[in-house]
XYZ file of C-alpha atoms in Angstrom:
675
model
C 0.000 0.000 0.000
C 1.320 3.434 -0.906
C 2.068 6.128 1.639
C -0.684 8.325 0.286
C -3.225 5.571 0.924
C -1.900 5.123 4.465
C -2.305 8.870 5.139
C -5.874 8.746 3.896
C -6.663 5.820 6.183
C -5.193 7.675 9.167
C -7.178 10.847 8.301
C -4.076 12.939 7.781
C -3.482 15.468 5.045
C -0.379 16.691 3.327
C 1.415 19.535 5.003
C 0.368 18.660 8.572
C 3.572 16.825 9.565
C 5.563 18.426 12.425
C 8.225 20.864 11.269
C 11.843 19.912 11.865
C 14.742 22.220 12.617
C 15.744 22.351 8.947
C 12.286 22.397 7.449
C 12.404 25.992 6.104
C 15.341 26.559 3.795
C 15.594 29.579 1.509
C 18.287 29.697 -1.133
C 18.352 32.841 -3.239
C 20.165 33.380 -6.485
C 20.711 36.173 -8.954
C 18.648 36.666 -12.064
C 21.633 35.845 -14.248
C 22.023 32.420 -12.631
C 18.281 31.837 -12.896
C 18.370 32.121 -16.654
C 20.947 29.318 -16.920
C 19.047 26.657 -14.897
C 15.553 25.271 -15.336
C 12.915 27.988 -15.245
C 9.751 27.917 -13.225
C 6.832 30.093 -12.184
C 6.400 31.750 -8.821
C 5.172 29.499 -6.052
C 6.751 26.300 -7.579
C 9.279 24.298 -5.547
C 12.192 22.568 -7.183
C 13.676 19.266 -6.010
C 16.220 19.228 -3.237
C 19.018 18.240 -5.541
C 18.758 21.313 -7.765
C 19.964 23.873 -5.225
C 22.292 25.631 -7.661
C 19.913 25.506 -10.568
C 16.989 27.298 -8.964
C 15.547 28.825 -5.859
C 14.939 25.993 -3.419
C 12.106 26.722 -0.988
C 11.464 23.647 1.099
C 8.182 24.672 2.655
C 5.578 22.307 4.038
C 2.780 24.694 3.056
C 2.067 25.372 -0.588
C 1.315 29.122 -0.772
C 0.144 30.785 -3.952
C 1.089 34.455 -4.360
C -2.178 36.137 -5.286
C -0.489 39.358 -6.382
C 1.695 37.455 -8.820
C -1.340 35.655 -10.192
C -3.124 38.958 -10.790
C -0.078 40.554 -12.414
C 0.644 37.633 -14.741
C 0.177 38.304 -18.412
C -1.979 36.063 -20.552
C 0.196 33.292 -21.981
C -0.997 31.437 -25.092
C -4.366 33.140 -24.910
C -5.743 31.458 -21.764
C -4.813 32.782 -18.341
C -6.876 30.276 -16.349
C -5.067 27.391 -18.009
C -1.694 28.896 -17.072
C -2.765 29.249 -13.478
C -4.114 25.740 -13.357
C -0.931 24.355 -14.876
C 1.095 26.188 -12.221
C -0.966 24.630 -9.433
C -0.696 21.167 -10.969
C 3.053 21.566 -11.414
C 3.380 22.616 -7.794
C 1.484 19.541 -6.651
C 3.493 17.162 -8.797
C 6.883 18.575 -7.739
C 5.980 17.968 -4.131
C 6.108 14.231 -4.911
C 9.259 14.389 -7.002
C 11.861 13.590 -4.308
C 10.177 10.302 -3.451
C 11.262 8.728 -6.739
C 9.386 6.228 -8.944
C 8.217 6.301 -12.537
C 5.401 8.678 -11.761
C 7.907 11.200 -10.536
C 9.730 11.226 -13.830
C 6.544 11.734 -15.773
C 5.527 14.565 -13.451
C 8.956 16.134 -13.867
C 8.564 16.006 -17.607
C 5.254 17.812 -17.338
C 6.881 20.497 -15.159
C 9.675 20.929 -17.660
C 7.162 21.323 -20.406
C 5.315 24.108 -18.579
C 8.349 25.948 -17.161
C 9.410 28.011 -20.254
C 6.152 29.976 -20.332
C 6.071 30.599 -16.607
C 9.759 31.430 -16.413
C 9.190 34.390 -18.751
C 6.488 35.715 -16.452
C 8.593 35.248 -13.321
C 11.604 36.874 -14.969
C 9.545 39.924 -15.871
C 8.236 40.124 -12.326
C 11.744 39.905 -10.884
C 13.017 42.636 -13.173
C 10.015 44.803 -12.348
C 10.568 44.411 -8.599
C 14.274 45.062 -9.009
C 13.545 48.306 -10.853
C 11.164 49.381 -8.098
C 13.843 48.724 -5.464
C 16.354 50.727 -7.479
C 13.869 53.598 -7.766
C 13.225 53.581 -4.004
C 16.947 53.575 -3.214
C 17.624 56.392 -5.668
C 14.741 58.419 -4.199
C 16.093 57.934 -0.673
C 19.562 59.027 -1.781
C 18.079 62.119 -3.430
C 16.214 63.065 -0.236
C 19.355 62.609 1.859
C 21.355 64.734 -0.537
C 18.613 67.375 -0.486
C 19.014 67.745 3.267
C 22.561 69.021 2.816
C 23.248 72.504 4.068
C 22.006 75.092 1.564
C 24.647 77.604 2.499
C 27.450 75.241 1.538
C 25.828 74.539 -1.816
C 25.500 78.250 -2.524
C 29.123 78.809 -1.599
C 30.217 76.092 -4.016
C 28.138 77.610 -6.786
C 29.473 81.098 -6.175
C 33.061 79.921 -5.872
C 34.394 78.781 -9.238
C 37.019 76.507 -7.753
C 34.510 74.704 -5.532
C 36.472 75.515 -2.354
C 34.994 77.572 0.487
C 37.302 80.194 1.985
C 36.821 81.368 5.589
C 36.540 85.012 6.501
C 34.480 87.799 4.919
C 33.211 86.910 1.422
C 34.312 88.995 -1.558
C 32.117 91.994 -2.460
C 30.815 90.313 -5.616
C 29.400 87.359 -3.617
C 27.823 89.359 -0.782
C 24.092 89.505 -0.309
C 22.224 92.719 0.273
C 22.494 93.868 3.888
C 18.701 93.989 4.198
C 18.204 90.524 2.723
C 16.234 88.275 5.103
C 16.266 84.474 4.947
C 13.082 82.590 5.710
C 14.764 79.725 7.503
C 16.442 82.090 9.968
C 13.073 83.562 10.976
C 12.217 80.262 12.658
C 13.865 79.906 16.089
C 13.704 76.112 15.780
C 16.376 76.314 13.076
C 18.794 77.857 15.558
C 17.763 75.627 18.438
C 18.365 72.529 16.297
C 21.990 73.552 15.899
C 22.376 73.813 19.659
C 20.344 70.858 20.940
C 19.505 68.678 17.929
C 16.290 68.154 15.979
C 15.006 65.391 18.238
C 15.122 67.581 21.339
C 13.415 70.508 19.598
C 10.760 68.771 17.501
C 10.112 65.761 19.712
C 6.891 67.120 21.203
C 5.789 69.213 18.225
C 5.432 66.487 15.596
C 2.180 64.906 16.849
C 0.587 68.293 17.357
C 1.267 69.422 13.799
C -0.927 66.637 12.423
C -3.964 67.857 14.335
C -3.837 71.587 13.654
C -5.860 72.958 10.758
C -5.142 76.555 9.787
C -5.892 78.486 6.611
C -2.341 79.243 5.460
C 1.324 78.612 6.116
C 3.235 81.380 7.894
C 6.904 82.262 8.264
C 6.981 84.407 11.398
C 5.159 82.107 13.815
C 3.832 78.572 14.064
C 0.123 78.473 14.972
C -0.720 76.514 18.096
C -3.647 74.233 18.741
C -4.453 76.151 21.942
C -5.229 79.355 20.047
C -8.798 80.301 19.134
C -9.905 79.315 15.684
C -8.782 81.980 13.243
C -11.387 84.133 11.561
C -10.581 87.285 9.643
C -10.664 90.146 12.159
C -11.001 92.831 9.478
C -7.277 93.557 9.048
C -5.978 93.728 5.469
C -3.070 95.151 3.476
C -3.161 97.356 0.393
C -0.492 98.265 -2.159
C -0.176 102.042 -2.352
C 2.401 102.481 -5.115
C 5.550 101.043 -6.655
C 8.428 103.223 -7.760
C 12.194 102.887 -8.169
C 12.056 99.179 -7.439
C 10.286 99.693 -4.089
C 6.730 98.712 -3.146
C 4.852 100.755 -0.549
C 2.127 98.963 1.430
C -0.163 99.838 4.307
C -2.493 97.949 6.631
C -6.177 98.821 6.579
C -8.934 98.441 9.176
C -12.467 97.462 8.266
C -15.458 99.021 10.030
C -15.696 96.137 12.491
C -11.989 96.394 13.247
C -12.346 100.153 13.767
C -15.086 99.534 16.315
C -12.844 97.049 18.105
C -10.045 99.642 18.031
C -12.298 102.240 19.662
C -13.246 99.756 22.393
C -9.575 98.991 22.904
C -8.712 102.663 23.406
C -11.539 102.958 25.927
C -10.239 99.875 27.753
C -6.720 101.343 27.881
C -8.055 104.589 29.327
C -9.818 102.607 32.043
C -6.395 101.290 33.183
C -7.954 97.880 33.815
C -6.439 94.811 32.049
C -9.665 92.838 32.524
C -11.371 95.130 30.042
C -8.864 94.056 27.385
C -9.534 90.413 28.246
C -13.251 90.995 27.696
C -12.500 92.587 24.321
C -10.323 89.639 23.266
C -13.199 87.273 23.974
C -15.139 88.884 21.130
C -12.114 89.808 18.948
C -9.461 87.161 19.690
C -7.079 88.402 16.977
C -7.138 92.137 17.623
C -3.448 93.023 17.356
C -3.220 96.015 19.711
C -5.176 94.218 22.438
C -2.865 91.207 22.197
C 0.251 93.378 22.462
C -1.107 95.394 25.386
C -2.126 92.288 27.301
C 1.290 90.791 26.512
C 2.930 93.731 28.272
C 0.638 93.271 31.259
C 1.610 89.583 31.498
C 5.286 90.441 31.159
C 5.079 92.928 34.024
C 3.570 90.131 36.131
C 6.513 87.820 35.200
C 4.337 85.548 33.076
C 6.836 85.393 30.211
C 5.330 82.327 28.538
C 1.877 83.875 28.198
C 3.379 87.186 27.074
C 5.323 85.458 24.306
C 2.279 83.446 23.246
C 0.151 86.600 22.902
C 2.858 88.314 20.851
C 3.068 85.338 18.498
C -0.704 85.441 18.104
C -0.507 89.114 17.134
C 2.183 88.323 14.557
C 0.076 85.519 13.132
C -2.892 87.871 12.767
C -0.811 90.439 10.864
C 0.843 87.843 8.641
C -2.515 86.406 7.616
C -3.421 89.885 6.357
C -0.346 90.246 4.092
C -0.762 91.363 0.506
C 0.194 88.679 -2.055
C 3.030 90.898 -3.300
C 4.365 91.724 0.152
C 7.682 89.965 0.732
C 9.529 89.585 3.995
C 12.845 88.652 2.423
C 13.351 90.945 -0.571
C 14.112 94.097 1.419
C 12.146 96.212 -1.078
C 8.760 96.383 0.686
C 8.057 99.480 2.763
C 5.581 100.315 5.530
C 5.130 103.945 6.585
C 5.391 104.280 10.362
C 3.417 107.514 10.264
C 0.251 105.480 9.647
C -1.141 104.132 12.952
C -2.334 100.937 11.263
C 1.278 99.943 10.494
C 2.739 100.587 13.945
C 1.279 97.479 15.543
C 3.259 95.310 13.089
C 6.478 97.146 13.953
C 5.898 96.704 17.677
C 4.924 93.043 17.324
C 8.176 92.348 15.463
C 10.211 94.231 18.068
C 8.617 92.413 21.008
C 9.099 89.047 19.309
C 12.751 89.945 18.666
C 13.221 90.786 22.348
C 11.712 87.459 23.418
C 13.984 85.592 20.998
C 17.072 87.330 22.360
C 16.121 86.441 25.937
C 15.371 82.901 24.831
C 18.956 82.490 23.588
C 18.349 82.784 19.825
C 20.489 85.790 18.773
C 20.733 84.643 15.143
C 16.949 84.600 14.777
C 16.682 87.920 16.620
C 19.219 89.414 14.183
C 17.015 88.340 11.274
C 14.003 90.043 12.876
C 16.104 93.157 13.403
C 17.010 93.218 9.710
C 13.346 92.762 8.830
C 12.291 95.755 10.937
C 15.083 97.856 9.448
C 14.104 96.882 5.897
C 10.519 98.140 6.343
C 11.712 101.779 6.484
C 15.530 101.984 6.413
C 15.810 105.712 5.736
C 13.712 106.915 8.656
C 14.364 103.897 10.912
C 11.415 104.696 13.249
C 12.497 102.215 15.954
C 16.200 103.063 15.514
C 17.316 99.499 14.927
C 20.826 100.709 14.068
C 21.391 101.056 17.815
C 20.697 97.325 18.272
C 21.782 95.472 15.137
C 25.489 95.548 16.020
C 24.805 93.962 19.408
C 22.803 91.104 17.876
C 25.422 90.521 15.175
C 28.155 90.175 17.800
C 26.051 87.849 19.935
C 25.253 85.716 16.887
C 28.967 85.779 15.950
C 28.078 87.069 12.501
C 31.063 89.420 12.365
C 31.199 89.457 8.562
C 27.672 90.873 8.324
C 28.435 93.656 10.803
C 31.567 94.633 8.876
C 29.673 94.525 5.573
C 26.901 96.761 6.945
C 29.468 99.244 8.254
C 31.366 99.363 4.960
C 28.261 99.858 2.814
C 26.395 102.364 4.999
C 29.225 104.412 6.461
C 29.368 106.750 3.462
C 25.739 107.917 3.609
C 24.723 107.146 7.228
C 27.905 108.060 9.205
C 27.671 104.967 11.367
C 31.031 105.714 12.975
C 29.394 108.687 14.760
C 27.266 106.263 16.801
C 29.110 104.936 19.886
C 27.718 101.439 19.450
C 29.067 101.078 15.916
C 32.392 102.736 16.741
C 33.121 100.161 19.449
C 31.325 97.112 17.987
C 32.957 97.167 14.546
C 36.425 97.360 16.065
C 35.501 94.469 18.385
C 34.250 92.465 15.382
C 37.585 92.905 13.589
C 39.449 91.852 16.724
C 37.310 88.734 17.229
C 37.873 87.780 13.595
C 41.623 88.119 14.117
C 41.380 85.543 16.932
C 40.165 82.802 14.602
C 42.689 80.117 13.703
C 41.306 79.055 10.312
C 42.484 82.207 8.502
C 45.883 82.917 6.954
C 48.355 84.642 9.229
C 48.690 87.650 6.951
C 44.939 88.212 6.989
C 44.868 87.850 10.772
C 47.541 90.512 11.157
C 45.718 92.940 8.875
C 42.482 92.472 10.815
C 44.302 93.029 14.101
C 45.757 96.282 12.802
C 42.354 97.394 11.490
C 40.748 96.627 14.854
C 43.404 98.602 16.742
C 43.006 101.585 14.418
C 39.209 101.635 14.839
C 39.252 101.275 18.631
C 41.665 104.192 18.935
C 39.369 106.355 16.848
C 36.425 105.303 19.030
C 38.295 106.137 22.248
C 39.327 109.543 20.932
C 35.790 110.315 19.750
C 34.018 108.970 22.871
C 36.428 109.187 25.825
C 33.553 109.262 28.333
C 32.690 105.620 27.552
C 35.917 104.064 28.864
C 35.526 104.468 32.627
C 31.863 103.294 32.737
C 32.838 100.302 30.585
C 35.613 99.298 32.984
C 33.211 99.727 35.877
C 30.646 97.439 34.207
C 33.372 94.833 33.643
C 34.566 95.091 37.281
C 38.050 96.166 36.160
C 40.039 98.667 38.206
C 41.847 101.028 35.833
C 45.469 102.025 36.166
C 46.232 105.236 38.016
C 47.741 106.739 34.891
C 44.442 106.176 33.074
C 41.959 107.165 35.769
C 43.979 110.212 36.763
C 44.471 111.514 33.237
C 42.412 114.513 32.224
C 41.306 112.873 28.955
C 39.692 109.766 30.510
C 39.015 111.158 33.984
C 35.662 112.153 35.488
C 35.575 115.347 33.454
C 35.298 113.321 30.239
C 31.985 111.800 31.311
C 30.563 114.986 32.804
C 31.464 117.279 29.919
C 29.843 115.217 27.158
C 26.406 116.380 25.882
C 23.250 114.761 27.342
C 22.306 113.165 24.015
C 25.717 111.509 23.795
C 25.485 110.355 27.404
C 22.187 108.671 26.561
C 23.713 106.797 23.593
C 26.718 105.688 25.645
C 24.490 104.500 28.514
C 22.333 102.571 26.061
C 25.314 100.807 24.488
C 27.085 99.957 27.734
C 23.924 98.773 29.466
C 23.283 96.368 26.604
C 26.718 95.194 25.370
C 29.183 95.578 28.249
C 29.462 91.804 28.840
C 30.971 91.362 25.365
C 34.162 93.053 26.598
C 34.768 90.861 29.654
C 37.068 88.370 27.930
C 40.678 88.518 29.134
C 42.105 88.741 25.594
C 39.692 91.541 24.715
C 40.520 93.507 27.857
C 44.280 93.225 27.324
C 43.879 94.390 23.726
C 41.794 97.353 24.948
C 44.469 98.233 27.516
C 47.174 98.375 24.856
C 45.158 100.765 22.708
C 44.220 102.974 25.680
C 47.925 103.552 26.342
C 48.464 104.386 22.679
C 45.642 106.939 22.836
C 47.169 108.561 25.925
C 50.488 108.914 24.092
C 48.690 110.573 21.160
C 46.852 112.957 23.498
C 50.050 113.917 25.316
C 51.768 114.437 21.959
C 49.077 116.925 20.890
C 47.479 114.964 18.082
C 45.162 117.316 16.105
C 42.529 114.546 15.810
C 41.808 114.913 19.532
C 40.805 118.559 19.233
C 38.807 117.887 16.039
C 36.777 115.153 17.747
C 36.070 117.405 20.710
C 34.592 120.081 18.447
C 32.578 117.457 16.586
C 31.024 116.170 19.822
C 29.753 119.615 20.750
C 28.088 120.095 17.367
C 26.629 116.681 16.549
C 25.078 115.618 19.857
C 23.078 118.634 20.919
C 19.677 116.924 20.798
C 18.579 113.336 20.175
C 15.834 112.715 17.590
C 12.470 111.265 18.504
C 13.181 107.763 17.170
C 16.117 107.384 19.594
C 13.846 108.277 22.520
C 11.318 105.740 21.229
C 14.029 103.074 21.065
C 15.189 103.836 24.608
C 11.632 103.451 25.926
C 11.203 100.109 24.162
C 14.609 98.840 25.303
C 13.729 99.336 29.006
C 17.419 99.727 29.922
C 17.416 101.572 33.237
C 20.567 103.606 32.641
C 19.313 104.862 29.282
C 15.764 105.547 30.490
C 17.166 107.600 33.371
C 18.985 109.790 30.829
C 15.816 110.737 28.917
C 15.138 114.486 28.768
C 12.263 115.992 30.797
C 10.151 116.744 27.716
C 9.904 112.985 27.152
C 9.502 111.792 30.726
C 6.664 114.232 31.406
C 4.583 112.839 28.525
C 2.107 109.987 28.890
C 3.745 107.078 27.051
C 1.370 104.330 25.915
C 2.761 100.837 25.451
C 0.813 100.149 22.236
C 2.087 103.380 20.613
C 5.152 104.886 22.343
C 5.913 108.457 21.237
C 3.845 108.574 18.032
C 5.280 110.696 15.174
C 4.283 114.310 15.144
C 3.272 114.090 11.459
C 0.906 111.125 11.873
C -1.281 110.245 8.877
C -4.765 109.321 10.150
C -7.081 107.299 7.927
C -9.980 107.519 10.389
C -10.626 109.482 13.572
C -11.921 108.165 16.857
C -15.335 109.611 17.753
C -15.495 111.832 20.802
C -16.797 110.322 24.017
C -19.838 112.228 25.272
C -20.597 111.747 28.935
C -22.889 113.621 31.366
C -19.997 113.805 33.791
C -18.071 116.120 31.505
C -20.746 118.788 31.900
C -19.713 119.720 35.388
C -20.668 117.452 38.279
C -17.874 118.140 40.754
C -18.472 115.067 42.918
C -18.606 112.796 39.890
C -15.395 114.284 38.519
C -13.737 113.648 41.867
C -14.791 110.003 41.916
C -13.849 109.619 38.258
C -10.332 110.825 39.050
C -10.082 108.176 41.763
C -11.610 105.357 39.746
C -11.903 105.673 35.960
C -14.561 102.936 35.853
C -16.945 104.959 38.032
C -20.245 105.713 36.281
C -23.014 107.973 37.449
C -26.558 106.725 37.650
C -28.029 107.196 34.214
C -24.733 106.826 32.436
C -24.584 104.008 29.952
C -21.344 102.078 30.215
C -19.507 101.450 26.988
C -19.754 98.107 25.320
C -16.865 95.762 26.021
C -15.933 97.395 29.350
C -15.998 95.111 32.358
C -17.031 97.940 34.707
C -20.441 98.149 33.060
C -21.017 94.452 33.590
C -20.122 94.187 37.235
C -21.384 97.301 39.030
C -20.896 95.859 42.510
C -17.211 95.236 41.846
C -16.727 98.848 40.722
C -18.623 100.134 43.766
C -16.459 98.073 46.114
C -13.309 99.460 44.525
C -14.684 102.961 44.886
C -15.336 102.432 48.584
C -11.831 101.052 49.085
C -10.344 104.054 47.303
C -12.316 106.489 49.467
C -11.335 104.559 52.593
C -7.655 104.738 51.676
C -7.991 108.432 50.957
C -9.566 109.116 54.337
C -6.920 107.042 56.085
C -4.191 109.225 54.618
C -5.617 112.415 56.130
C -3.695 113.390 59.281
C -4.887 116.203 61.572
C -2.115 117.688 63.650
C -3.255 119.060 67.034
C -2.381 122.717 67.436
C -0.457 123.093 70.622
C -1.256 126.207 72.652
C 1.963 127.950 73.530
C 2.669 127.938 77.240
C 2.935 131.459 78.623
C 5.611 131.867 81.132
C 4.789 133.851 84.251
C 6.996 136.889 84.211
C 6.535 137.249 87.962
C 7.679 133.719 88.572
C 5.915 130.712 89.931
C 4.022 131.177 93.124
C 1.037 130.006 95.053
C -2.314 131.633 94.768
C -3.601 133.297 97.793
């Protein structure tokens, strides 16, 4: 009795035997070797003795690849016959190793079918091989595309293909106001410091869930923000001339109403009123910036930064299609109140980035603000850009800006540029990857510039040494040129600029190598002063003429910088004004597109008691007065009444009545007893 009959009697089926340790054996071969041996279709097993001639898959389970069956081409006009022949061949070859005359006949049948199926399998192998090659080439292309763009640009610009350290040649330099999109994202800078996994680890799952109308460059929208709806802010192209495009923001009627409510909330001096306004207008820019300042004063830096980013997102969604952040040819007039909120939002975001430890990104924001109106420079970014360039170690950019703008802007007359450019040359001379001759020339250039700065601004040396906790030599502190008279005799406007620079950048001079280099040049300046150098007298006359009065944009910059030493040096005509955080020191020639309606109130007609209470509590409203919409005081009258009672109680507690002492009259006749 045959083995197959015995299996049938036992109730067993083929393929149910227990698997041994060597049951599954896979032997792969190349396509070239496959063409030499006997050909077969997919899913067909060859005998164990033909290991070199074909792919030997000793598998107990006969599996038919359905995908291969569907992809097979029609052979000899009948696809079903080809499939059936493949199955029959597979079943016959399973019995081939057992020997016998039936095995030979089955093998002959398999050999007769194999040429047709081998063509199909060969095509499938080649097709799969091409797909693998395409996937590998695509992966290599993506990896090559992730290479640093700056290096690629340097290779293209350099004909020899070699990148040279140091300042690039003038022909290869970009425009000083050119802004790069990738540097506007702080994550780009943080990735260089901490790696992409540390920066984007928690942001990747959130990005899949957020749905926002457009992609932005300045900020990344967050899922915690309110859903964006157009608040009525838009941008219009005014004109284009001489390669420049002039734009302006515009307010719709609804946005104008929200602006009027915002001004009323600011006058109430109550931050809760702004919160109420943001509940109805969540993307009102001025309200977001004002509330950001309130959070910053309460040391809630995270919320303040989040509100500023929301304001930037609102303005960027209103951009004109032709408005470009990177070209440096788009202008916004600061005299228009609608444009000022964008300036202030950029400045506040730049300040947050600097405190966050992203000076390279902050430098890009500084260039963006400067490019919006470089001639007028309403926020006076030239007093800050040198500091950010030094912190970002972008010395080449600072030198390029100084070389290109010195002729028409006289940057050397600003104390910050006079000292920072010389420091940039010195720090470049400390690098080891430059030729020695170039290092020596930069060292000489740095020494020449620092001497000119010390001669022009002698009153900056002693405060700088005091900031750096360095005790000067007696020959320096006792000299008439650098002594106390140098700081006292300089004009107030110059004192303000020096205080601003030292309060912001003094820590850049604390390095031992920098301080020793400064000491050498101070001694050289003293020798020139003692020798009667005519440049000393010329600089003294120039100081008296140039720094008589600081312009309004410098005062605006000092207020925004919040540097105590510089704010203390502001003139009285500025300190006596009411400075609003959403619009500090507006230009005197403001261009108004719409005017705020006058507030009519019964109190203004002469109720003395009401005026008194209004001076104590701006939210106080007389009976019959209708509180303005969006003001929290009109919603909660009891809260306003309680505050009024507390204010009156404090006022009464501060009144002190001094008892008048009756003078004691001395008895001229002396003390005696009455009779």
